[in-house]
Amino acid sequence: MAPFFKSKAPRANIDFLVVLGVLGAFIFFMGFALLTPAIIDLVYGQNTWHSFLISAGIAFTVGGTLWYFFKPDHELRIREGFLIVSLTWFTLSIVGALPFVISGVLPSFTDAVFETMSGLTTTGSTILGGTTTDGFSNPLIEDIPKSFLFWRSLAHWLGGMGIIVLSLAILPLLGIGGMQLFQAESPGPTADKLTPRVQETAKLLWVVYLAFTAAEFLLLWAHPAMDWFEAINHAFSTLATGGFSTKNGSIETFNSAYIDWVIIIFMYIAGVNFAMHFRLFRGDTESFFSNREIRFYTLIIGIGVVIVSGSLWLVDNYDILEALRYGAFQVLAIVTTTGFGTDDYELWNSIGAFFLFLLFFTGGCAGSTGGGIKMMRWMVLIRNTGREIKQIMHPKAILPVRIGDQTISQNIQRTVLSFFILYIFIFATGAFIISLFGYDIMSSIGASIAAIGNIGPGWGDFGPTDNFAGLPYAAKWVLIMLMMVGRLEIFTVLIIFSPAFWRQ
């Protein structure tokens, strides 16, 4: 039987009923995710399970209704895919905020959405532990129930690989039209399908993701400073390159070199293309170690560790092993956009702090869970700049841009350049808007790059030991949108504001 409200008229460029139907499917799936923290609450007996149960009930009811009446009966098209992805991330942040509000853990709806969007986009910025502009005191991280600590980390983990990719992997609801969502959710400069079918691709990526999460969980749990709950939360946050911790002091609270180095290793892993991890698991070591992007990613991290650790050792008089430990941790945390902290980098010498600030404008590899400006884009920009210099000296020469043996088409070059210009423009606009609320230049810059880069901590009033609670509510909504734009790599969101997108 055909779904209700289906029109017999010729199909428009965007079928809004189809969009509602697929959006309902994701809201329905979110209901299952909301049930998991309720189980954690029953384990610890903190009596907050009802807030998750009510939220899950709302998600099941709304999502199920939309799916029942507007279930798609044809393949999704690219415009519908982009619209669904943007609406899904925003809508799921609203749904995911419900437990905070229903339980009273966060009295402000804006703060609840901020915390949830920060989780799903793997940003890691938090409003916990601070006072809002209207005088509400948000609880410290350690003071909120464990079910909510788990929900924050679970939101990271689901958002890391992409909740839409997860849905494609376990719910065969979208058929072949799911490829449009997969491309919109993973809009990097290169596409790397492991199998011809998007559903199988998503499953394989999630198998790799789950395997690494389990490995880190066991290694962290092996240390006496972490119980199983803290280990699973930090494993979720690390593999998602998120940064939410169960402690106000982040990883520094555990004061363990072992824990630091385990997380350093897995932050590096999370910043690598997961398709390359899959190939490595299959024994294709040549593809992994010869991959130019992984080499460039490792080189940037290596340079960062040498400069930052060296400055800590020579200028700030850290012990050489401590300098390496703290320097490597913060470099990995920023490059991969994880945002964990073991030291206050704002107190470092200017050399180390400035170089770390430059790393705020980098990111992981394409196909990783990291945010920011992916390494592949930087490689294309650098190679294109080199080509332009040679072209000036040899104006009649034909000089293609190559990365390894692969020639980069002009279309990709234009797309990368457009992305970079848009990224800087949106970042600068965000910083300008934050400055209008009375913040100094470093605080404004720090808040904007932390949001659009999905990094978490920023600079100034939003440094690694601070939070975002004191921002005016309007400013928080600006950062909420920046987090979503950054997570979906700009074009996915901005394209729906283009007049051409809506033109028949």
XYZ file of C-alpha atoms in Angstrom:
504
model
C 0.000 0.000 0.000
C 1.334 3.433 -0.920
C 2.179 5.733 2.010
C -0.354 8.406 2.955
C -0.245 11.883 1.477
C 1.660 10.819 -1.639
C 0.852 13.054 -4.576
C 0.206 11.795 -8.107
C 1.675 15.028 -9.506
C 5.075 15.002 -11.269
C 7.895 14.766 -8.782
C 9.541 18.076 -7.844
C 13.295 18.555 -7.481
C 12.874 18.123 -3.724
C 10.189 15.829 -2.357
C 9.627 17.276 1.114
C 7.457 14.338 2.162
C 10.349 11.997 1.436
C 12.632 14.267 3.452
C 10.209 14.091 6.387
C 9.982 10.312 6.093
C 13.732 9.714 6.162
C 14.162 12.297 8.906
C 11.589 10.324 10.890
C 13.673 7.170 10.470
C 16.695 8.841 12.037
C 14.643 10.310 14.870
C 13.254 6.818 15.506
C 16.795 5.414 15.617
C 17.752 8.146 18.086
C 15.122 6.668 20.396
C 17.140 3.448 20.660
C 20.306 5.443 21.416
C 18.458 7.282 24.215
C 17.560 3.995 25.898
C 21.210 3.078 26.497
C 21.916 5.760 29.161
C 18.748 4.629 30.947
C 20.401 1.224 31.393
C 23.515 2.924 32.806
C 21.301 4.776 35.268
C 19.698 1.531 36.431
C 23.174 0.087 37.010
C 24.181 3.028 39.218
C 20.727 3.740 40.662
C 20.772 7.518 40.259
C 17.085 7.779 39.330
C 17.377 9.667 36.034
C 16.273 6.813 33.778
C 12.804 8.297 33.354
C 14.151 11.377 31.517
C 15.768 9.136 28.904
C 12.721 6.883 28.713
C 10.400 9.860 28.106
C 12.796 11.279 25.498
C 13.017 7.908 23.767
C 9.218 7.678 23.768
C 8.976 11.083 22.080
C 11.558 10.030 19.495
C 9.764 6.732 18.794
C 6.394 8.458 18.467
C 7.462 11.382 16.287
C 9.966 9.425 14.225
C 7.727 6.421 13.766
C 4.794 8.582 12.692
C 6.835 10.459 10.104
C 8.290 7.233 8.732
C 4.909 5.481 8.578
C 3.149 8.253 6.664
C 6.005 9.508 4.489
C 8.194 6.456 3.892
C 9.975 6.966 0.551
C 8.926 4.743 -2.317
C 11.670 5.816 -4.720
C 15.387 6.527 -4.729
C 16.656 9.615 -2.952
C 18.197 12.320 -5.100
C 21.210 14.462 -4.303
C 19.279 17.571 -3.205
C 17.106 15.520 -0.884
C 20.239 13.890 0.501
C 21.885 17.196 1.383
C 18.698 18.557 2.923
C 18.158 15.393 4.985
C 21.714 15.417 6.345
C 21.588 19.059 7.466
C 18.138 18.699 9.023
C 19.098 15.409 10.679
C 22.079 16.833 12.559
C 20.064 19.800 13.771
C 16.952 17.789 14.648
C 18.861 15.061 16.481
C 20.592 17.716 18.571
C 17.151 18.968 19.612
C 15.961 15.433 20.406
C 19.204 14.587 22.213
C 18.840 17.687 24.389
C 15.484 16.525 25.809
C 16.898 14.405 28.682
C 18.934 17.353 29.995
C 15.826 19.535 30.115
C 13.342 16.900 31.350
C 15.634 15.864 34.215
C 16.564 19.433 35.132
C 20.287 18.688 34.835
C 20.486 21.739 32.574
C 17.778 24.354 33.150
C 18.482 26.116 29.860
C 17.232 24.556 26.610
C 19.929 26.438 24.690
C 22.637 24.976 26.912
C 21.158 21.499 26.458
C 21.217 21.866 22.655
C 24.743 23.312 22.806
C 26.010 20.328 24.813
C 24.263 17.829 22.539
C 25.400 19.466 19.293
C 28.912 19.610 20.724
C 28.625 15.879 21.352
C 27.169 14.803 18.003
C 29.571 16.988 16.021
C 32.500 15.649 18.121
C 33.451 19.203 19.093
C 33.797 18.692 22.834
C 33.095 22.278 23.937
C 31.056 22.283 27.129
C 28.838 24.583 29.171
C 29.134 22.404 32.302
C 30.810 23.942 35.325
C 29.987 27.548 34.509
C 27.355 30.205 35.168
C 25.032 31.436 32.425
C 24.282 35.080 31.695
C 20.952 34.834 33.540
C 22.546 33.454 36.693
C 22.000 29.696 36.362
C 24.890 27.648 37.697
C 25.460 24.604 35.521
C 26.735 21.592 37.473
C 30.341 20.454 37.346
C 31.068 17.506 35.087
C 31.667 15.174 38.029
C 28.385 16.264 39.631
C 26.007 15.231 36.846
C 24.587 11.676 36.892
C 26.640 8.986 35.195
C 23.857 8.366 32.689
C 24.407 11.876 31.324
C 28.176 11.456 31.271
C 27.613 8.324 29.223
C 25.101 10.087 26.945
C 27.628 12.833 26.161
C 30.291 10.280 25.219
C 27.827 8.110 23.296
C 26.768 11.183 21.293
C 30.451 11.635 20.399
C 30.805 8.027 19.341
C 27.693 8.034 17.168
C 28.582 11.370 15.607
C 32.203 10.363 15.026
C 31.599 7.879 12.254
C 28.335 9.578 11.450
C 24.967 8.645 12.798
C 23.657 8.508 9.236
C 26.369 6.044 8.212
C 25.460 3.984 11.282
C 21.849 3.944 10.212
C 22.833 2.800 6.733
C 24.827 0.004 8.297
C 22.141 -1.464 10.560
C 18.826 -0.302 9.134
C 18.208 -1.287 5.484
C 15.534 1.373 5.229
C 16.800 3.567 2.419
C 17.710 1.071 -0.298
C 19.980 2.308 -3.072
C 19.025 5.916 -2.295
C 21.243 5.705 0.749
C 24.297 6.567 -1.361
C 23.115 10.169 -1.560
C 23.154 10.366 2.241
C 26.532 8.660 2.479
C 28.084 11.166 0.077
C 26.463 14.132 1.810
C 27.514 12.898 5.260
C 31.106 12.240 4.116
C 31.853 15.148 1.786
C 35.658 14.999 1.838
C 37.801 15.728 -1.242
C 38.193 12.029 -2.017
C 35.760 9.143 -2.017
C 36.937 5.711 -0.895
C 34.228 3.058 -1.163
C 35.418 -0.311 0.064
C 32.583 -2.229 -1.596
C 30.141 -1.404 -4.389
C 27.224 -1.146 -1.954
C 27.016 1.756 0.465
C 25.399 -0.369 3.171
C 28.267 -2.857 3.099
C 30.782 0.000 3.093
C 29.179 1.523 6.169
C 29.190 -1.837 7.961
C 32.885 -2.401 7.256
C 33.821 1.067 8.498
C 31.829 0.510 11.674
C 33.487 -2.855 12.271
C 36.895 -1.147 12.189
C 35.596 1.672 14.390
C 34.177 -0.757 16.938
C 37.376 -2.835 16.990
C 39.561 0.171 17.799
C 37.089 1.367 20.441
C 37.167 -2.026 22.136
C 40.967 -2.136 22.046
C 41.333 1.288 23.654
C 38.672 0.482 26.230
C 40.576 -2.623 27.368
C 43.925 -0.802 27.490
C 42.487 2.058 29.559
C 40.565 -0.281 31.850
C 43.812 -2.121 32.565
C 45.080 0.934 34.454
C 43.936 1.169 38.088
C 43.171 4.901 37.753
C 40.250 4.134 35.426
C 37.254 1.931 36.143
C 35.233 0.385 33.311
C 32.888 3.363 33.114
C 35.656 5.933 32.711
C 37.469 3.671 30.261
C 34.466 3.258 27.938
C 33.646 6.965 28.054
C 37.169 8.004 27.126
C 37.417 5.322 24.452
C 34.205 6.677 22.891
C 35.546 10.244 23.012
C 38.990 9.369 21.644
C 37.933 7.312 18.617
C 35.336 9.956 17.764
C 37.983 12.698 18.196
C 35.458 14.345 20.496
C 37.053 15.356 23.786
C 34.288 15.017 26.386
C 35.723 13.622 29.621
C 34.182 12.386 32.846
C 36.413 14.840 34.748
C 36.488 18.633 34.917
C 40.258 18.501 34.541
C 40.042 16.221 31.496
C 42.837 13.623 31.118
C 45.143 15.652 33.369
C 43.070 14.508 36.357
C 44.361 10.937 36.029
C 48.023 12.072 36.124
C 49.224 8.939 34.339
C 51.836 8.746 31.602
C 50.427 5.329 30.612
C 46.920 6.721 30.055
C 48.333 9.730 28.193
C 50.299 7.559 25.750
C 47.420 5.150 25.148
C 45.185 8.071 24.241
C 47.945 9.656 22.128
C 48.196 6.474 20.054
C 44.457 6.184 19.549
C 44.075 9.873 18.734
C 46.590 9.306 15.952
C 44.645 6.255 14.779
C 41.352 8.158 14.814
C 42.858 10.861 12.605
C 43.685 8.363 9.840
C 41.276 7.427 7.038
C 39.318 4.431 8.359
C 39.219 2.898 4.894
C 43.019 2.698 5.074
C 42.764 0.997 8.464
C 40.492 -1.597 6.869
C 43.018 -2.221 4.108
C 45.772 -2.584 6.681
C 43.667 -5.158 8.550
C 43.314 -7.100 5.307
C 47.093 -7.210 5.004
C 47.481 -4.465 2.400
C 50.380 -2.770 4.185
C 51.743 -1.238 0.995
C 48.619 0.880 0.409
C 48.642 2.071 4.015
C 52.300 3.031 4.353
C 52.601 4.489 0.853
C 49.519 6.680 1.263
C 50.649 10.283 0.741
C 48.025 11.792 3.013
C 48.973 9.543 5.937
C 52.622 10.443 5.394
C 51.821 14.166 5.342
C 49.583 13.807 8.418
C 52.398 12.020 10.275
C 54.941 14.616 9.132
C 52.860 17.537 10.422
C 52.377 15.777 13.761
C 56.093 14.980 13.949
C 57.086 18.593 13.269
C 54.535 19.792 15.821
C 55.777 17.395 18.506
C 59.418 18.391 17.956
C 58.730 22.147 18.067
C 56.230 22.147 20.934
C 58.040 19.570 23.076
C 61.372 21.206 22.353
C 60.060 24.587 23.483
C 58.657 23.083 26.679
C 62.006 21.457 27.425
C 64.313 24.342 26.472
C 62.189 27.377 27.401
C 59.710 26.218 30.057
C 62.258 23.868 31.712
C 60.091 20.744 31.597
C 61.851 17.435 32.095
C 62.595 16.082 28.605
C 60.269 13.083 28.986
C 57.496 15.248 30.409
C 58.011 17.763 27.604
C 57.601 14.969 25.052
C 54.554 13.576 26.838
C 52.700 16.871 27.208
C 53.804 18.245 23.856
C 52.816 15.112 21.941
C 49.476 14.904 23.712
C 48.437 18.488 22.972
C 49.664 18.366 19.382
C 47.648 15.193 18.709
C 44.632 16.590 20.567
C 44.590 19.700 18.351
C 45.578 18.200 14.977
C 42.988 15.424 15.275
C 40.495 17.948 16.779
C 39.975 15.692 19.811
C 40.490 18.501 22.315
C 41.486 16.499 25.392
C 43.799 18.329 27.796
C 46.711 17.388 30.023
C 48.238 20.853 30.355
C 47.180 24.494 30.036
C 48.793 25.519 26.750
C 47.891 29.179 27.361
C 50.578 29.220 30.072
C 53.276 27.888 27.744
C 56.061 29.927 26.200
C 55.132 31.912 23.093
C 56.948 29.553 20.704
C 55.073 26.416 21.713
C 51.754 28.194 22.198
C 51.930 29.986 18.830
C 52.770 26.832 16.889
C 49.950 25.006 18.637
C 47.630 27.848 17.602
C 48.644 27.302 13.962
C 47.674 23.641 14.308
C 44.109 24.755 15.112
C 43.778 25.300 11.348
C 44.678 21.719 10.435
C 42.752 18.476 10.836
C 42.903 14.735 10.360
C 42.878 12.752 7.130
C 39.889 12.583 4.795
C 37.727 9.662 5.904
C 38.730 10.036 9.566
C 36.513 11.100 12.456
C 38.504 14.339 12.823
C 37.244 17.764 11.838
C 39.013 20.893 10.666
C 40.762 21.377 7.325
C 41.663 17.855 6.283
C 45.278 17.078 5.393
C 44.354 16.190 1.807
C 43.068 19.719 1.267
C 46.299 21.197 2.616
C 48.283 18.932 0.295
C 46.287 20.106 -2.736
C 46.700 23.763 -1.694
C 50.462 23.396 -1.182
C 50.974 21.548 -4.470
C 48.840 24.061 -6.331
C 50.864 26.945 -4.853
C 54.077 25.269 -5.970
C 52.648 24.763 -9.435
C 51.682 28.462 -9.674
C 55.244 29.517 -8.785
C 56.671 27.244 -11.494
C 54.053 28.487 -13.961
C 55.237 32.069 -13.472
C 58.774 31.023 -14.384
C 57.617 28.798 -17.265
C 54.404 30.403 -18.551
C 54.042 28.078 -21.588
C 54.602 24.837 -19.686
C 51.732 22.467 -18.894
C 52.179 21.693 -15.206
C 49.525 19.423 -13.686
C 49.082 19.189 -9.921
C 50.033 15.717 -8.747
C 49.965 13.945 -5.413
C 52.059 10.846 -5.888
C 51.094 9.331 -9.239
C 47.609 10.831 -9.147
C 46.820 13.974 -11.098
C 44.438 16.288 -9.265
C 41.746 17.561 -11.598
C 41.006 21.243 -11.881
C 37.514 20.616 -10.511
C 38.972 19.245 -7.286
C 41.470 22.100 -7.104
C 38.671 24.650 -7.425
C 36.580 22.832 -4.818
C 39.468 22.729 -2.338
C 40.257 26.413 -2.893
C 36.585 27.323 -2.478
C 36.402 25.260 0.718
C 39.462 27.005 2.150
C 38.162 30.491 1.328
C 34.723 29.687 2.772
C 36.266 28.123 5.880
C 38.364 31.205 6.625
C 35.470 33.544 5.812
C 33.007 31.710 8.086
C 35.620 31.446 10.847
C 36.336 35.202 10.618
C 32.631 36.018 10.557
C 32.050 33.852 13.634
C 34.926 35.548 15.470
C 33.554 38.976 14.534
C 30.065 38.094 15.808
C 31.456 36.787 19.108
C 33.474 40.011 19.489
C 30.220 41.996 19.230
C 29.239 40.478 22.581
C 32.205 42.193 24.249
C 34.890 39.491 24.087
C 38.529 40.276 23.319
C 40.123 39.260 20.030
C 41.797 36.037 21.236
C 38.647 34.842 22.991
C 36.561 35.587 19.879
C 39.033 33.854 17.572
C 39.342 30.941 19.983
C 35.593 30.386 20.274
C 35.072 30.515 16.509
C 37.907 28.178 15.502
C 37.055 25.776 18.342
C 33.499 25.515 16.980
C 34.000 25.364 13.224
C 37.080 23.159 13.616
C 35.207 20.859 16.050
C 38.190 21.139 18.389
C 36.561 21.907 21.748
C 38.807 24.218 23.746
C 39.824 27.579 22.320
C 41.794 30.536 23.655
C 41.290 33.424 26.035
C 38.042 33.115 27.988
C 37.427 29.744 26.288
C 40.795 28.094 26.884
C 41.467 24.513 28.006
C 40.567 25.235 31.637
C 37.428 27.281 30.845
C 33.934 26.588 29.474
C 31.305 28.257 27.281
C 28.546 28.686 29.869
C 28.972 32.453 30.223
C 28.301 33.198 26.560
C 25.023 35.030 25.831
C 22.392 32.667 24.445
C 22.493 34.288 21.000
C 26.252 33.699 20.850
C 25.760 30.058 21.815
C 23.390 29.579 18.858
C 26.058 31.071 16.595
C 28.541 28.486 17.844
C 25.923 25.715 17.545
C 25.577 26.532 13.841
C 29.356 26.780 13.418
C 29.772 23.338 14.971
C 27.269 21.842 12.532
C 28.750 23.656 9.536
C 32.236 22.461 10.494
C 31.167 18.862 11.095
C 29.437 18.629 7.717
C 32.370 20.384 6.023
C 30.618 23.607 5.027
C 29.212 22.787 1.580
C 26.629 20.324 2.875
C 25.001 23.049 4.969
C 25.642 26.139 2.857
C 24.322 24.544 -0.313
C 20.790 24.506 1.078
C 20.955 28.309 1.414
C 21.766 28.699 -2.271
C 18.900 29.934 -4.497
C 20.002 27.405 -7.138
C 19.359 24.578 -4.664
C 15.654 25.435 -4.497
C 15.207 26.366 -8.155
C 13.084 23.960 -10.190
